[in-house]
Each structure stands twice: as C-alpha cells, then as structure tokens.
GROMACS .gro file of C-alpha atoms in nm:
model
   88
    1MET     CA    1   0.000   0.000   0.000
    2SER     CA    2   0.157   0.329  -0.103
    3ASP     CA    3   0.073   0.676   0.016
    4SER     CA    4  -0.035   0.940  -0.230
    5CYS     CA    5   0.208   1.232  -0.189
    6GLU     CA    6   0.144   1.588  -0.296
    7ASP     CA    7   0.383   1.878  -0.345
    8ILE     CA    8   0.273   2.173  -0.131
    9ARG     CA    9   0.385   2.506  -0.271
   10VAL     CA   10   0.487   2.835  -0.113
   11PRO     CA   11   0.178   3.060  -0.102
   12GLY     CA   12   0.167   3.417  -0.226
   13PHE     CA   13   0.252   3.669   0.043
   14GLY     CA   14   0.032   3.953  -0.085
   15HIS     CA   15   0.108   4.322  -0.122
   16SER     CA   16   0.324   4.245  -0.429
   17LEU     CA   17   0.569   4.044  -0.217
   18ASP     CA   18   0.687   3.731  -0.397
   19GLU     CA   19   0.955   3.599  -0.162
   20ALA     CA   20   1.019   3.537   0.205
   21LEU     CA   21   1.290   3.396   0.432
   22LEU     CA   22   1.221   3.054   0.589
   23VAL     CA   23   1.295   3.109   0.960
   24GLU     CA   24   1.154   2.793   1.121
   25TRP     CA   25   1.007   2.452   1.044
   26VAL     CA   26   0.732   2.385   1.300
   27ALA     CA   27   0.626   2.049   1.152
   28GLY     CA   28   0.911   1.804   1.104
   29VAL     CA   29   0.947   1.528   0.848
   30GLY     CA   30   0.729   1.240   0.966
   31ASP     CA   31   0.495   1.466   1.165
   32ARG     CA   32   0.119   1.425   1.125
   33VAL     CA   33  -0.059   1.756   1.061
   34GLU     CA   34  -0.423   1.860   1.049
   35ARG     CA   35  -0.574   2.134   0.836
   36GLY     CA   36  -0.484   2.469   0.994
   37ASP     CA   37  -0.172   2.345   1.177
   38VAL     CA   38   0.135   2.567   1.143
   39ILE     CA   39   0.392   2.404   0.916
   40ALA     CA   40   0.658   2.675   0.892
   41VAL     CA   41   0.730   3.037   0.980
   42VAL     CA   42   0.854   3.279   0.715
   43GLU     CA   43   0.955   3.643   0.728
   44THR     CA   44   0.911   3.910   0.464
   45ASP     CA   45   1.038   4.265   0.485
   46LYS     CA   46   0.694   4.352   0.627
   47ALA     CA   47   0.610   4.077   0.879
   48SER     CA   48   0.657   3.727   1.015
   49THR     CA   49   0.394   3.486   0.879
   50ASP     CA   50   0.283   3.132   0.961
   51ILE     CA   51   0.234   2.890   0.673
   52VAL     CA   52  -0.050   2.655   0.765
   53ALA     CA   53  -0.157   2.316   0.631
   54GLU     CA   54  -0.444   2.328   0.384
   55ARG     CA   55  -0.521   1.960   0.449
   56GLY     CA   56  -0.427   1.683   0.687
   57GLY     CA   57  -0.158   1.425   0.628
   58ARG     CA   58   0.201   1.334   0.711
   59VAL     CA   59   0.496   1.556   0.615
   60THR     CA   60   0.729   1.334   0.410
   61GLU     CA   61   0.991   1.585   0.294
   62HIS     CA   62   1.104   1.945   0.340
   63SER     CA   63   1.213   2.108   0.014
   64ALA     CA   64   1.400   2.398   0.175
   65THR     CA   65   1.624   2.457   0.474
   66VAL     CA   66   1.597   2.730   0.737
   67GLY     CA   67   1.764   3.044   0.604
   68THR     CA   68   1.649   2.984   0.244
   69ILE     CA   69   1.474   3.257   0.048
   70LEU     CA   70   1.144   3.110  -0.075
   71LYS     CA   71   0.964   3.232  -0.384
   72SER     CA   72   0.587   3.206  -0.423
   73GLY     CA   73   0.495   2.891  -0.615
   74GLU     CA   74   0.807   2.689  -0.528
   75VAL     CA   75   0.761   2.348  -0.366
   76LEU     CA   76   0.789   2.388   0.013
   77TYR     CA   77   0.720   2.035   0.137
   78ARG     CA   78   0.558   1.702   0.044
   79LEU     CA   79   0.250   1.571   0.219
   80ALA     CA   80   0.127   1.211   0.221
   81ALA     CA   81  -0.251   1.220   0.208
   82ASP     CA   82  -0.451   1.047   0.479
   83GLN     CA   83  -0.564   0.700   0.382
   84PRO     CA   84  -0.922   0.604   0.470
   85PRO     CA   85  -0.944   0.322   0.723
   86HIS     CA   86  -0.982  -0.023   0.569
   87ALA     CA   87  -1.290  -0.228   0.646
   88PRO     CA   88  -1.216  -0.552   0.836
   0.00000   0.00000   0.00000
C-alpha cells in the first residue's frame, strides 16, 4: 500500500511580495498535521507569517532549509494524504 504524496507550494505573500525567508520549520518530516496546523514560519520585509496546512496528512519531505529565500509557487514540502481506514 503506497501513500499518495502531494507537493505543497509556497503561497503568495500579498502586497506584491513574492519571496520570504524561511525562519523555522514547525512540523518536522514524519509529523502528522491537520488542516490549519502551522507548518513553517517565514519572514518578509513587512512581517513574520505562519504557513499553515491546507489539508491533513504526514509531512514526508522538506524542500528547503531554514535560512532559504522562498519564492511564491516553489515546492515547500511534500505531504502524504490520509488514507481512509480499511474495512475488516
């Protein structure tokens, strides 16, 4: 049985900002996250911002390291989708 993984991309930061500095990973590789959980913290020249999960699953890979400048649309991490429970 294999998990379905999805690339999760860096969101737009608004106000014509298209990049931010990755300052912290809150969710580590292997961590289970729910929709709305904070995944990472980024900083623009205007503010510090939390990046939150849009869906639940397990983080399988980080695509950037702390200190990296992220551009909107780049892959940030990979998420293995939740599998429905199997009937006995």
